Amino acid sequence: MKTNAEIAKEIDNIQVTLGNDEGSKPHMHEISSFLTYKKVTVDDKLLTSARLLSDFPKDDLVPTPTNLLTHYKLKVTDLDFDESFTDFSEEKGKSEFNNSAMFIGLNISNTANSQELADQKDDWYMFHTDETIKKKNSKSPKLDSNMVYNFVESHFDDSFDGCYITDIIKDTIDSNSANIKQNFFISTPSRRKKEYMSSNDWKVLSEAEKLEYISSKIGRYNLMHSNITKMAETLFKTDQNKKASKKNNSGHFDSLEEAESQVKKNRAKFIECANIFIQECNIIKPKHLVVYGEDTEWALLRMLDIDAVRQNRKIVDLIENHIEIKHYSGVYSIANAIKEGQRLLHAVNHNQSAIAF
């Protein structure tokens, strides 16, 4: 297996042609990262899941990130990004890369660690933050609980230390996943309506049956195959309804032509994101693909609509055998984050077959 330094160099050599309206094109070290935190020790011992479970039992009253930091007398910065991982002059940069899993989010959230991240932080800092987020009209800082939950959910056992982490939809900043789903025509089926197919049933379907199933369950329109004008009309109508109800003050279109232009841009971006995703997988060679949340899961399945993805058997295998865990922004407690972490470890060790590149 290649070293951390070699993997980072190859990933950063991926050409990102998406860019934004100002023509700026990001580098991979600005929009992806490695899942690595500082080692947290308590009483000279590494903080483990067993210790967390003992100190924060499931029936504990509101086991929040604040309680965790207070209990162990830690600061948010104690859970910060392990910068030694990307100091490739040191021995750790020369160590073997961990490809046990590749973690996938949906898109960049508009938080303290996103828009100005490249100018403020070192390379590969995405998905990590030591910032505090100010509440509107308040002098009191709010703890960035997402980082703490992510630390607990997917890192504390060291099984995934240093694994690569990225987004499905690159260079698209929006903290509201509903906007992403709307603009890229990704609808998440309802579990209450039992619209999900079991993984065993999924595996026996032909490629044509899989595409038909996906199209039937996740929305009327398909970004890759539906008529652009029809999709633009839907997008424009939805946008105008939001504007009228004042539920959403961002991204309004002044005309149907603007909406149609955006649909075309989003289609081109989704294809480019798929091409980058293929390159990432070919470099990382992950044994497992781990996705954060159902929205990301169904965005990933939408990749099967793209010819370049479908024609790559190993990439298709990764997608078909993906592992979905709750997004760290939705676990709400240390106890639930631990539970998700345990479920992830069980899925990797027992439930899923590793993909061999």
PDB file of C-alpha atoms in Angstrom, residues 165-337:
ATOM      1  CA  ILE A 165     -12.964  11.794   3.471  1.00  0.00           C
ATOM      2  CA  THR A 166     -14.643  13.845   0.748  1.00  0.00           C
ATOM      3  CA  ASP A 167     -18.015  15.035  -0.614  1.00  0.00           C
ATOM      4  CA  ILE A 168     -20.125  13.626  -3.412  1.00  0.00           C
ATOM      5  CA  ILE A 169     -21.001  17.088  -4.740  1.00  0.00           C
ATOM      6  CA  LYS A 170     -17.820  19.133  -4.770  1.00  0.00           C
ATOM      7  CA  ASP A 171     -17.306  22.847  -4.291  1.00  0.00           C
ATOM      8  CA  THR A 172     -20.972  23.530  -3.561  1.00  0.00           C
ATOM      9  CA  ILE A 173     -21.511  25.424  -0.310  1.00  0.00           C
ATOM     10  CA  ASP A 174     -24.938  25.170   1.310  1.00  0.00           C
ATOM     11  CA  SER A 175     -25.831  24.219   4.879  1.00  0.00           C
ATOM     12  CA  ASN A 176     -29.351  23.227   3.827  1.00  0.00           C
ATOM     13  CA  SER A 177     -29.341  19.768   2.229  1.00  0.00           C
ATOM     14  CA  ALA A 178     -32.893  20.386   0.970  1.00  0.00           C
ATOM     15  CA  ASN A 179     -31.485  22.950  -1.464  1.00  0.00           C
ATOM     16  CA  ILE A 180     -28.915  20.463  -2.741  1.00  0.00           C
ATOM     17  CA  LYS A 181     -31.568  17.795  -3.193  1.00  0.00           C
ATOM     18  CA  GLN A 182     -33.823  20.259  -5.017  1.00  0.00           C
ATOM     19  CA  ASN A 183     -31.149  21.657  -7.329  1.00  0.00           C
ATOM     20  CA  PHE A 184     -29.689  18.257  -8.216  1.00  0.00           C
ATOM     21  CA  PHE A 185     -33.076  16.477  -8.286  1.00  0.00           C
ATOM     22  CA  ILE A 186     -32.232  14.023  -5.519  1.00  0.00           C
ATOM     23  CA  SER A 187     -35.256  12.950  -3.488  1.00  0.00           C
ATOM     24  CA  THR A 188     -34.892  10.667  -0.493  1.00  0.00           C
ATOM     25  CA  PRO A 189     -37.527   7.900  -0.246  1.00  0.00           C
ATOM     26  CA  SER A 190     -39.574   7.644   2.902  1.00  0.00           C
ATOM     27  CA  ARG A 191     -38.797   4.742   5.216  1.00  0.00           C
ATOM     28  CA  ARG A 192     -42.330   5.025   6.541  1.00  0.00           C
ATOM     29  CA  LYS A 193     -43.635   4.066   3.113  1.00  0.00           C
ATOM     30  CA  LYS A 194     -41.172   1.145   3.007  1.00  0.00           C
ATOM     31  CA  GLU A 195     -39.708   2.415  -0.245  1.00  0.00           C
ATOM     32  CA  TYR A 196     -36.238   1.119   0.552  1.00  0.00           C
ATOM     33  CA  MET A 197     -35.104  -2.172  -0.932  1.00  0.00           C
ATOM     34  CA  SER A 198     -33.042  -4.535   1.207  1.00  0.00           C
ATOM     35  CA  SER A 199     -29.378  -4.916   0.295  1.00  0.00           C
ATOM     36  CA  ASN A 200     -29.892  -8.603  -0.525  1.00  0.00           C
ATOM     37  CA  ASP A 201     -32.701  -7.793  -2.963  1.00  0.00           C
ATOM     38  CA  TRP A 202     -30.626  -4.989  -4.480  1.00  0.00           C
ATOM     39  CA  LYS A 203     -27.679  -7.245  -5.270  1.00  0.00           C
ATOM     40  CA  VAL A 204     -29.688  -9.615  -7.478  1.00  0.00           C
ATOM     41  CA  LEU A 205     -31.091  -6.882  -9.740  1.00  0.00           C
ATOM     42  CA  SER A 206     -29.716  -6.304 -13.226  1.00  0.00           C
ATOM     43  CA  GLU A 207     -28.217  -2.901 -14.078  1.00  0.00           C
ATOM     44  CA  ALA A 208     -31.372  -1.927 -15.961  1.00  0.00           C
ATOM     45  CA  GLU A 209     -33.577  -2.968 -13.018  1.00  0.00           C
ATOM     46  CA  LYS A 210     -31.437  -0.964 -10.603  1.00  0.00           C
ATOM     47  CA  LEU A 211     -31.723   2.175 -12.686  1.00  0.00           C
ATOM     48  CA  GLU A 212     -35.472   1.676 -13.038  1.00  0.00           C
ATOM     49  CA  TYR A 213     -35.816   1.190  -9.277  1.00  0.00           C
ATOM     50  CA  ILE A 214     -33.776   4.283  -8.471  1.00  0.00           C
ATOM     51  CA  SER A 215     -35.727   6.419 -10.958  1.00  0.00           C
ATOM     52  CA  SER A 216     -39.051   5.199  -9.595  1.00  0.00           C
ATOM     53  CA  LYS A 217     -38.171   5.855  -5.973  1.00  0.00           C
ATOM     54  CA  ILE A 218     -36.236   9.082  -5.864  1.00  0.00           C
ATOM     55  CA  GLY A 219     -38.232  11.621  -7.753  1.00  0.00           C
ATOM     56  CA  ARG A 220     -40.091  12.446 -10.918  1.00  0.00           C
ATOM     57  CA  TYR A 221     -37.043  13.868 -12.664  1.00  0.00           C
ATOM     58  CA  ASN A 222     -33.581  12.488 -13.252  1.00  0.00           C
ATOM     59  CA  LEU A 223     -30.854  15.124 -13.586  1.00  0.00           C
ATOM     60  CA  MET A 224     -28.941  13.039 -16.114  1.00  0.00           C
ATOM     61  CA  HIS A 225     -31.789  11.882 -18.337  1.00  0.00           C
ATOM     62  CA  SER A 226     -34.854  14.118 -17.949  1.00  0.00           C
ATOM     63  CA  ASN A 227     -35.715  17.036 -20.202  1.00  0.00           C
ATOM     64  CA  ILE A 228     -33.763  20.113 -19.084  1.00  0.00           C
ATOM     65  CA  THR A 229     -36.585  22.554 -19.792  1.00  0.00           C
ATOM     66  CA  LYS A 230     -39.065  20.484 -17.788  1.00  0.00           C
ATOM     67  CA  MET A 231     -36.662  20.299 -14.854  1.00  0.00           C
ATOM     68  CA  ALA A 232     -36.036  24.049 -15.093  1.00  0.00           C
ATOM     69  CA  GLU A 233     -39.767  24.727 -14.981  1.00  0.00           C
ATOM     70  CA  THR A 234     -40.074  22.659 -11.806  1.00  0.00           C
ATOM     71  CA  LEU A 235     -37.049  24.322 -10.240  1.00  0.00           C
ATOM     72  CA  PHE A 236     -38.276  27.804 -11.152  1.00  0.00           C
ATOM     73  CA  LYS A 237     -41.777  27.137  -9.813  1.00  0.00           C
ATOM     74  CA  THR A 238     -40.431  25.759  -6.526  1.00  0.00           C
ATOM     75  CA  ASP A 239     -38.081  28.708  -6.202  1.00  0.00           C
ATOM     76  CA  GLN A 240     -40.860  31.243  -6.799  1.00  0.00           C
ATOM     77  CA  ASN A 241     -43.114  29.518  -4.262  1.00  0.00           C
ATOM     78  CA  LYS A 242     -40.369  29.749  -1.652  1.00  0.00           C
ATOM     79  CA  LYS A 243     -39.793  33.371  -2.506  1.00  0.00           C
ATOM     80  CA  ALA A 244     -43.496  34.134  -2.136  1.00  0.00           C
ATOM     81  CA  SER A 245     -43.688  32.392   1.230  1.00  0.00           C
ATOM     82  CA  LYS A 246     -40.400  33.958   2.367  1.00  0.00           C
ATOM     83  CA  LYS A 247     -39.168  30.562   3.514  1.00  0.00           C
ATOM     84  CA  ASN A 248     -35.950  30.871   1.609  1.00  0.00           C
ATOM     85  CA  ASN A 249     -34.096  34.083   0.818  1.00  0.00           C
ATOM     86  CA  SER A 250     -31.242  32.629  -1.208  1.00  0.00           C
ATOM     87  CA  GLY A 251     -30.716  31.461  -4.769  1.00  0.00           C
ATOM     88  CA  HIS A 252     -33.815  32.926  -6.359  1.00  0.00           C
ATOM     89  CA  PHE A 253     -34.100  32.924 -10.135  1.00  0.00           C
ATOM     90  CA  ASP A 254     -35.359  36.017 -11.905  1.00  0.00           C
ATOM     91  CA  SER A 255     -36.427  34.054 -14.958  1.00  0.00           C
ATOM     92  CA  LEU A 256     -37.023  30.580 -16.327  1.00  0.00           C
ATOM     93  CA  GLU A 257     -33.926  31.043 -18.469  1.00  0.00           C
ATOM     94  CA  GLU A 258     -31.802  31.470 -15.334  1.00  0.00           C
ATOM     95  CA  ALA A 259     -33.258  28.289 -13.876  1.00  0.00           C
ATOM     96  CA  GLU A 260     -32.540  26.398 -17.098  1.00  0.00           C
ATOM     97  CA  SER A 261     -28.968  27.674 -17.095  1.00  0.00           C
ATOM     98  CA  GLN A 262     -28.569  26.430 -13.522  1.00  0.00           C
ATOM     99  CA  VAL A 263     -29.905  22.982 -14.399  1.00  0.00           C
ATOM    100  CA  LYS A 264     -27.336  22.722 -17.189  1.00  0.00           C
ATOM    101  CA  LYS A 265     -24.561  23.803 -14.835  1.00  0.00           C
ATOM    102  CA  ASN A 266     -25.673  21.298 -12.207  1.00  0.00           C
ATOM    103  CA  ARG A 267     -25.780  18.481 -14.747  1.00  0.00           C
ATOM    104  CA  ALA A 268     -22.250  19.327 -15.887  1.00  0.00           C
ATOM    105  CA  LYS A 269     -21.092  19.592 -12.273  1.00  0.00           C
ATOM    106  CA  PHE A 270     -22.595  16.226 -11.345  1.00  0.00           C
ATOM    107  CA  ILE A 271     -20.810  14.551 -14.262  1.00  0.00           C
ATOM    108  CA  GLU A 272     -17.533  16.212 -13.260  1.00  0.00           C
ATOM    109  CA  CYS A 273     -18.072  15.149  -9.633  1.00  0.00           C
ATOM    110  CA  ALA A 274     -18.588  11.570 -10.815  1.00  0.00           C
ATOM    111  CA  ASN A 275     -15.339  11.698 -12.780  1.00  0.00           C
ATOM    112  CA  ILE A 276     -13.496  13.007  -9.704  1.00  0.00           C
ATOM    113  CA  PHE A 277     -15.139  10.338  -7.545  1.00  0.00           C
ATOM    114  CA  ILE A 278     -13.872   7.611  -9.891  1.00  0.00           C
ATOM    115  CA  GLN A 279     -10.345   9.023  -9.697  1.00  0.00           C
ATOM    116  CA  GLU A 280     -10.533   9.264  -5.912  1.00  0.00           C
ATOM    117  CA  CYS A 281     -11.614   5.628  -5.617  1.00  0.00           C
ATOM    118  CA  ASN A 282      -8.894   4.458  -8.014  1.00  0.00           C
ATOM    119  CA  ILE A 283      -6.261   6.229  -5.913  1.00  0.00           C
ATOM    120  CA  ILE A 284      -7.585   5.381  -2.445  1.00  0.00           C
ATOM    121  CA  LYS A 285      -8.666   1.829  -3.358  1.00  0.00           C
ATOM    122  CA  PRO A 286     -11.001   1.726  -0.338  1.00  0.00           C
ATOM    123  CA  LYS A 287     -12.167  -1.602   1.012  1.00  0.00           C
ATOM    124  CA  HIS A 288     -15.452   0.018   2.038  1.00  0.00           C
ATOM    125  CA  LEU A 289     -17.419   3.132   1.177  1.00  0.00           C
ATOM    126  CA  VAL A 290     -19.038   4.836   4.193  1.00  0.00           C
ATOM    127  CA  VAL A 291     -21.667   7.516   3.549  1.00  0.00           C
ATOM    128  CA  TYR A 292     -22.950  10.048   6.071  1.00  0.00           C
ATOM    129  CA  GLY A 293     -26.745  10.056   6.027  1.00  0.00           C
ATOM    130  CA  GLU A 294     -29.555   9.110   3.677  1.00  0.00           C
ATOM    131  CA  ASP A 295     -29.265  12.235   1.513  1.00  0.00           C
ATOM    132  CA  THR A 296     -25.667  11.345   0.714  1.00  0.00           C
ATOM    133  CA  GLU A 297     -26.653   7.719   0.188  1.00  0.00           C
ATOM    134  CA  TRP A 298     -29.156   8.577  -2.528  1.00  0.00           C
ATOM    135  CA  ALA A 299     -26.861  11.122  -4.142  1.00  0.00           C
ATOM    136  CA  LEU A 300     -24.311   8.313  -4.351  1.00  0.00           C
ATOM    137  CA  LEU A 301     -26.862   5.995  -5.976  1.00  0.00           C
ATOM    138  CA  ARG A 302     -27.543   8.743  -8.523  1.00  0.00           C
ATOM    139  CA  MET A 303     -23.958   8.240  -9.659  1.00  0.00           C
ATOM    140  CA  LEU A 304     -25.147   4.975 -11.197  1.00  0.00           C
ATOM    141  CA  ASP A 305     -26.964   7.101 -13.784  1.00  0.00           C
ATOM    142  CA  ILE A 306     -23.605   8.116 -15.255  1.00  0.00           C
ATOM    143  CA  ASP A 307     -22.017   5.919 -17.919  1.00  0.00           C
ATOM    144  CA  ALA A 308     -18.435   6.302 -16.678  1.00  0.00           C
ATOM    145  CA  VAL A 309     -19.490   5.009 -13.258  1.00  0.00           C
ATOM    146  CA  ARG A 310     -21.595   2.112 -14.520  1.00  0.00           C
ATOM    147  CA  GLN A 311     -18.792   0.946 -16.804  1.00  0.00           C
ATOM    148  CA  ASN A 312     -16.378   0.589 -13.860  1.00  0.00           C
ATOM    149  CA  ARG A 313     -17.236  -2.684 -12.146  1.00  0.00           C
ATOM    150  CA  LYS A 314     -15.209  -2.007  -8.999  1.00  0.00           C
ATOM    151  CA  ILE A 315     -16.765   1.420  -8.510  1.00  0.00           C
ATOM    152  CA  VAL A 316     -20.221  -0.099  -8.960  1.00  0.00           C
ATOM    153  CA  ASP A 317     -19.328  -2.776  -6.389  1.00  0.00           C
ATOM    154  CA  LEU A 318     -18.278  -0.083  -3.920  1.00  0.00           C
ATOM    155  CA  ILE A 319     -21.542   1.800  -4.415  1.00  0.00           C
ATOM    156  CA  GLU A 320     -23.697  -1.311  -4.176  1.00  0.00           C
ATOM    157  CA  ASN A 321     -21.959  -2.437  -0.972  1.00  0.00           C
ATOM    158  CA  HIS A 322     -21.806   0.992   0.696  1.00  0.00           C
ATOM    159  CA  ILE A 323     -22.325   1.415   4.433  1.00  0.00           C
ATOM    160  CA  GLU A 324     -24.628   4.208   5.583  1.00  0.00           C
ATOM    161  CA  ILE A 325     -24.338   5.754   9.041  1.00  0.00           C
ATOM    162  CA  LYS A 326     -26.153   8.757  10.449  1.00  0.00           C
ATOM    163  CA  HIS A 327     -24.645  12.088   9.586  1.00  0.00           C
ATOM    164  CA  TYR A 328     -22.818  13.406  12.639  1.00  0.00           C
ATOM    165  CA  SER A 329     -25.013  16.523  12.619  1.00  0.00           C
ATOM    166  CA  GLY A 330     -28.028  14.317  13.353  1.00  0.00           C
ATOM    167  CA  VAL A 331     -26.885  12.020  16.162  1.00  0.00           C
ATOM    168  CA  TYR A 332     -27.719  14.575  18.918  1.00  0.00           C
ATOM    169  CA  SER A 333     -25.844  12.874  21.756  1.00  0.00           C
ATOM    170  CA  ILE A 334     -22.574  11.192  22.649  1.00  0.00           C
ATOM    171  CA  ALA A 335     -24.497   7.976  23.337  1.00  0.00           C
ATOM    172  CA  ASN A 336     -25.979   7.957  19.832  1.00  0.00           C
ATOM    173  CA  ALA A 337     -22.611   8.808  18.292  1.00  0.00           C
TER     174      ALA A 337
END
